[in-house]
Coordinates of C-alpha atoms in Angstrom, one line a residue:
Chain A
X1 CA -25.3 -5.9 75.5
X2 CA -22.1 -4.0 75.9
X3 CA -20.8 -3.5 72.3
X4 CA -16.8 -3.5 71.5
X5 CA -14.2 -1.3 73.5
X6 CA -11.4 0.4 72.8
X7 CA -8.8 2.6 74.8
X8 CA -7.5 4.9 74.3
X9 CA -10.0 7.3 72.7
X10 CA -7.4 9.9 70.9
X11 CA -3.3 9.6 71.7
X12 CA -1.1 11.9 71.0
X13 CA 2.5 11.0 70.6
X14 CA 6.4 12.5 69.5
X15 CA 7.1 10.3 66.1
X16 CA 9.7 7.4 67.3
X17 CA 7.8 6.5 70.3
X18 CA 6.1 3.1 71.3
X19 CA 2.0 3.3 71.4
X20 CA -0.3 0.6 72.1
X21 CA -4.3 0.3 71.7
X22 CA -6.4 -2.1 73.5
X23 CA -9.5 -3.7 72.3
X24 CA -12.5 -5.7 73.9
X25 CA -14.7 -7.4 71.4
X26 CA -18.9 -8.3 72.1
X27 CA -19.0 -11.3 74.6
X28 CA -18.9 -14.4 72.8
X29 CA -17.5 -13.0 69.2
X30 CA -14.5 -14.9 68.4
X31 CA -13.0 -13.2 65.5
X32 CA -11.5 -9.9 66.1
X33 CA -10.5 -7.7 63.6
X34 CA -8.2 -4.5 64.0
X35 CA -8.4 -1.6 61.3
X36 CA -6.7 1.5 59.9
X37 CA -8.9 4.5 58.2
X38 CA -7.1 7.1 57.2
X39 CA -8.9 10.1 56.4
X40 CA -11.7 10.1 53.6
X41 CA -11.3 6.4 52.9
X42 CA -12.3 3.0 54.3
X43 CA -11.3 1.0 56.9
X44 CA -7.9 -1.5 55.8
X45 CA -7.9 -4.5 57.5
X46 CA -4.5 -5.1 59.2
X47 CA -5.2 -8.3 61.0
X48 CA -8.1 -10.8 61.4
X49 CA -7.8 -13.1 64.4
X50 CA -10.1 -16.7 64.6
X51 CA -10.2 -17.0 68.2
X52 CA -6.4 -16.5 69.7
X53 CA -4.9 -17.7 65.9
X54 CA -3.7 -14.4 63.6
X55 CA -5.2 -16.2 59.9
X56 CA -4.9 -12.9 57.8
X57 CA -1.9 -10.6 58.9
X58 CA -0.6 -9.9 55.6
X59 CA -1.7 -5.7 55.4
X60 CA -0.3 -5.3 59.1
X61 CA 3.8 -3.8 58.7
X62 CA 5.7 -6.3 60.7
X63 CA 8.3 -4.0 60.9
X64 CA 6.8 -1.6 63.7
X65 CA 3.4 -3.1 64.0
X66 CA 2.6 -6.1 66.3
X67 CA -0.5 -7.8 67.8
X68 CA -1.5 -10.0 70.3
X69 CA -5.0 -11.9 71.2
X70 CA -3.4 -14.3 74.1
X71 CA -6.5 -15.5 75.6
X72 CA -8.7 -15.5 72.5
X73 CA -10.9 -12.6 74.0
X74 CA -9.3 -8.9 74.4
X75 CA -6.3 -7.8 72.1
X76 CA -3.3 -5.4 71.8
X77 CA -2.3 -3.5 68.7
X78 CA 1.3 -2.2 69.1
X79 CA 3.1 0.4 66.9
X80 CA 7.0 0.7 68.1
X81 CA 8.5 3.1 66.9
X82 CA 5.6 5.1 65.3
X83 CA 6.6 7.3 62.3
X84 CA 4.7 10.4 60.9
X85 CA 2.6 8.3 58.7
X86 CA 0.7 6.3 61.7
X87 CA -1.7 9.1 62.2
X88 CA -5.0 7.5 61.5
X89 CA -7.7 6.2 63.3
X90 CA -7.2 2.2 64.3
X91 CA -10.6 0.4 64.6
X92 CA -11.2 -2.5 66.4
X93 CA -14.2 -5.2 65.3
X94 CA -15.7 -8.2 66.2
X95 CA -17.6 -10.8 65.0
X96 CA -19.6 -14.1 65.3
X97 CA -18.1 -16.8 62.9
X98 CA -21.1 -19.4 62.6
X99 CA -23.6 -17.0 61.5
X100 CA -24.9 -16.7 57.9
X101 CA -24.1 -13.0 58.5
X102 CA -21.3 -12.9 60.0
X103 CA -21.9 -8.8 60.5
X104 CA -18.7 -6.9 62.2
X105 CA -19.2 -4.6 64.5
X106 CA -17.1 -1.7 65.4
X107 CA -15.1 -0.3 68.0
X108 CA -15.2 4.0 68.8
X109 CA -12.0 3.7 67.1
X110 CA -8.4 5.0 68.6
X111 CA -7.3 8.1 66.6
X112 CA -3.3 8.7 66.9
X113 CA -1.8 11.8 66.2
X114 CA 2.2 11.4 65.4
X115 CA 3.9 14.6 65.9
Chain B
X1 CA -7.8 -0.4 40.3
X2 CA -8.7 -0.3 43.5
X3 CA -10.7 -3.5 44.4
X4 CA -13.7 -1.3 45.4
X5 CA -14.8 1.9 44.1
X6 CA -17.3 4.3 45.0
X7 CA -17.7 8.5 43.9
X8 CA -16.3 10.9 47.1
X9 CA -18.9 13.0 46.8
X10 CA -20.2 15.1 48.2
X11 CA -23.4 14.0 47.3
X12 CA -26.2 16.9 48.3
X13 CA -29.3 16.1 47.7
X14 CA -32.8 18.1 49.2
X15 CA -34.7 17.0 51.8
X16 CA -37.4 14.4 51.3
X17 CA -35.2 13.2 48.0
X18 CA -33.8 9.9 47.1
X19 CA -30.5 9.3 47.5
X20 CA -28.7 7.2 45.3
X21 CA -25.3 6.0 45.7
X22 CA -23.1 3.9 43.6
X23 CA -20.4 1.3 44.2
X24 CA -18.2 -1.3 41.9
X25 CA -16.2 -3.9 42.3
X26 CA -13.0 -5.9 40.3
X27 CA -13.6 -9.2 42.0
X28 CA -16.1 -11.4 39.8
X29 CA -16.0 -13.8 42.8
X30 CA -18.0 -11.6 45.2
X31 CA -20.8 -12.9 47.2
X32 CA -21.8 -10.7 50.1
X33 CA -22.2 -7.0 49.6
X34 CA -22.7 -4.4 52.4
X35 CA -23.6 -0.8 53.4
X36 CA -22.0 0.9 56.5
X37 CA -23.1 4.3 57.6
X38 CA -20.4 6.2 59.2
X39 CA -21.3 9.7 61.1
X40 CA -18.3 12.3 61.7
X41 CA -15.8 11.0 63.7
X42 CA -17.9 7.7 64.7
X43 CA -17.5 4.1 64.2
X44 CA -19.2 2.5 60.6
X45 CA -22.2 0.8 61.5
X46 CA -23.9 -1.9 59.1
X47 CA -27.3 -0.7 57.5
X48 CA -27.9 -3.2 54.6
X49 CA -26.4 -6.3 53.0
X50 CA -27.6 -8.1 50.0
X51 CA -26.7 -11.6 48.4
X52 CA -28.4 -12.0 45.6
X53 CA -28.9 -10.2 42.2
X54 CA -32.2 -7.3 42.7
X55 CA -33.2 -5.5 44.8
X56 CA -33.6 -5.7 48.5
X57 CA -35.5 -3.3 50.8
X58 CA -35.5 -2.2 53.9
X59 CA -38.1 0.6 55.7
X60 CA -36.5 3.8 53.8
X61 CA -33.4 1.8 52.1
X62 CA -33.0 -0.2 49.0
X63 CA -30.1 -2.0 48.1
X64 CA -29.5 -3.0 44.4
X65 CA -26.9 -5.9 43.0
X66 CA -26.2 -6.4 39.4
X67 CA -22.9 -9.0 39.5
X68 CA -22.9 -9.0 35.6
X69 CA -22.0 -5.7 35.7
X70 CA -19.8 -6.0 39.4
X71 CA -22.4 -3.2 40.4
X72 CA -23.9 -2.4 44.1
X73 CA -26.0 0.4 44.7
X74 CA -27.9 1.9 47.6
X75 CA -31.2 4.0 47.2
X76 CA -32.2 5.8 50.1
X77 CA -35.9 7.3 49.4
X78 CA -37.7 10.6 52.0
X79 CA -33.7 11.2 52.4
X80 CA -33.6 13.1 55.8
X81 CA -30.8 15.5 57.6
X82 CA -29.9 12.7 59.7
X83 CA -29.1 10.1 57.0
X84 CA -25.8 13.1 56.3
X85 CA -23.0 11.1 56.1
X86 CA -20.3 8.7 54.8
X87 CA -21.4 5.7 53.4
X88 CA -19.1 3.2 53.0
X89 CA -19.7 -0.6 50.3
X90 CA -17.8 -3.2 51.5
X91 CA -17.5 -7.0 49.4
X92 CA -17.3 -10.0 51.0
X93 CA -15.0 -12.2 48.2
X94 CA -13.3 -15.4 47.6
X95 CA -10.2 -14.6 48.3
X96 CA -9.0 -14.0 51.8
X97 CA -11.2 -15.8 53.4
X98 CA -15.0 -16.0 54.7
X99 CA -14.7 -13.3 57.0
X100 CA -12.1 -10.7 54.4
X101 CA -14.4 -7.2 53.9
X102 CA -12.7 -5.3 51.6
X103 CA -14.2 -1.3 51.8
X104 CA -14.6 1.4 49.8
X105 CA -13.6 4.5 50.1
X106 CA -16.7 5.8 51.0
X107 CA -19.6 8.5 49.1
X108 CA -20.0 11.5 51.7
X109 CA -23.8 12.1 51.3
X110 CA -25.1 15.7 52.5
X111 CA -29.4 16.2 52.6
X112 CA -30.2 19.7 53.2
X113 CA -33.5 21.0 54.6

């Protein structure tokens, strides 16, 4: 089973500039969750999607951040314009809502370097 | 205070040791605690959960919960180079939702031969 994919691996970008990361979760997960971790702390949820609905987007900075999950499967985590600050690694995670567990699993990450 | 706390570390500890590493939370409502393993520059990947209050083992790894005292811990016993890492407690609560993790910021845990 082919666990959850993200792209790009590392970007590197001039501070102002529009970025986007792209996420795949596990077949058949329906909640998709994208995260921040900074360096030497946890992850911070920004958004939590129930199949193609956003139900917790209340971390994510509307400002500059958005997010899309069109088709309820694969999503987009934008950042326009990106500011010094946004250097971090964004993680993407999935899970099965129906399960006692209910475990996320975790993307490779995206790590962003704003210059 | 942050919702979930845990010691930086580093925690070095000798090879063939127990580690033991600590976690608390603010929110009385938790129900669902969990342990995530993260490697250098790699994804968090879940190695424990427990429920209830006690202990809960698992091959080399216990978990402990004492919700009286909002307390979560993680025992790892024969601790081996390869268990080096960060490991990060995350609570499931009330609030947010079902599916809200909030995490930790993580205990970096160093076993040296």
């Amino acid at each position: 089973e082919a666990g959850v994919v993200q792209s790009p691996r590392y970007k590197i970008i001039e501070k102002k500039q529009p970025v986007a990361f792209w996420c795949n979760p596990i077949s058949g997960h329906n909640t998709l969750y994208w995260y921040l971790q900074n360096l030497g702390q946890g992850p911070e949820l920004l958004i939590r999607y129930e199949n193609e609905e956003a139900v917790d987007d209340s971390q994510l900075p509307k400002d500059r951040f958005s997010a899309e999950r069109l088709k309820g499967v694969d999503s987009t985590l934008k950042i326009q314009p990106a500011e010094l600050g946004d250097s971090a690694v964004y993680l993407c995670a999935s899970s099965y809502t129906g399960g006692s567990l209910n475990e996320q699993f975790f993307g490779p990450g995206t790590r962003l370097t704003v210059l | 205070q942050k919702e979930v706390e845990q010691n930086s570390g580093p925690l070095s500890v000798p090879e063939g040791a127990i580690a033991s590493l600590n976690c608390t939370y603010s929110d009385r409502g938790s129900q669902s605690f969990f342990w995530y393993r993260q490697y250098s520059g790699k994804s968090p990947e879940l190695i424990m959960f427990i429920y209830s209050n006690g202990d809960k083992e698992d091959g080399r790894f216990t978990a402990q919960l004492n919700k009286a005292s909002q307390y979560v811990s993680l025992l790892i016993r024969d601790s081996q180079p390869s268990d080096s890492a960060t490991y990060l407690c995350a609570v499931r609560g009330i609030s947010g939702g079902y599916n809200k993790l909030i995490f930790g910021a993580g205990t970096r845990l160093a076993v040296h031969p």
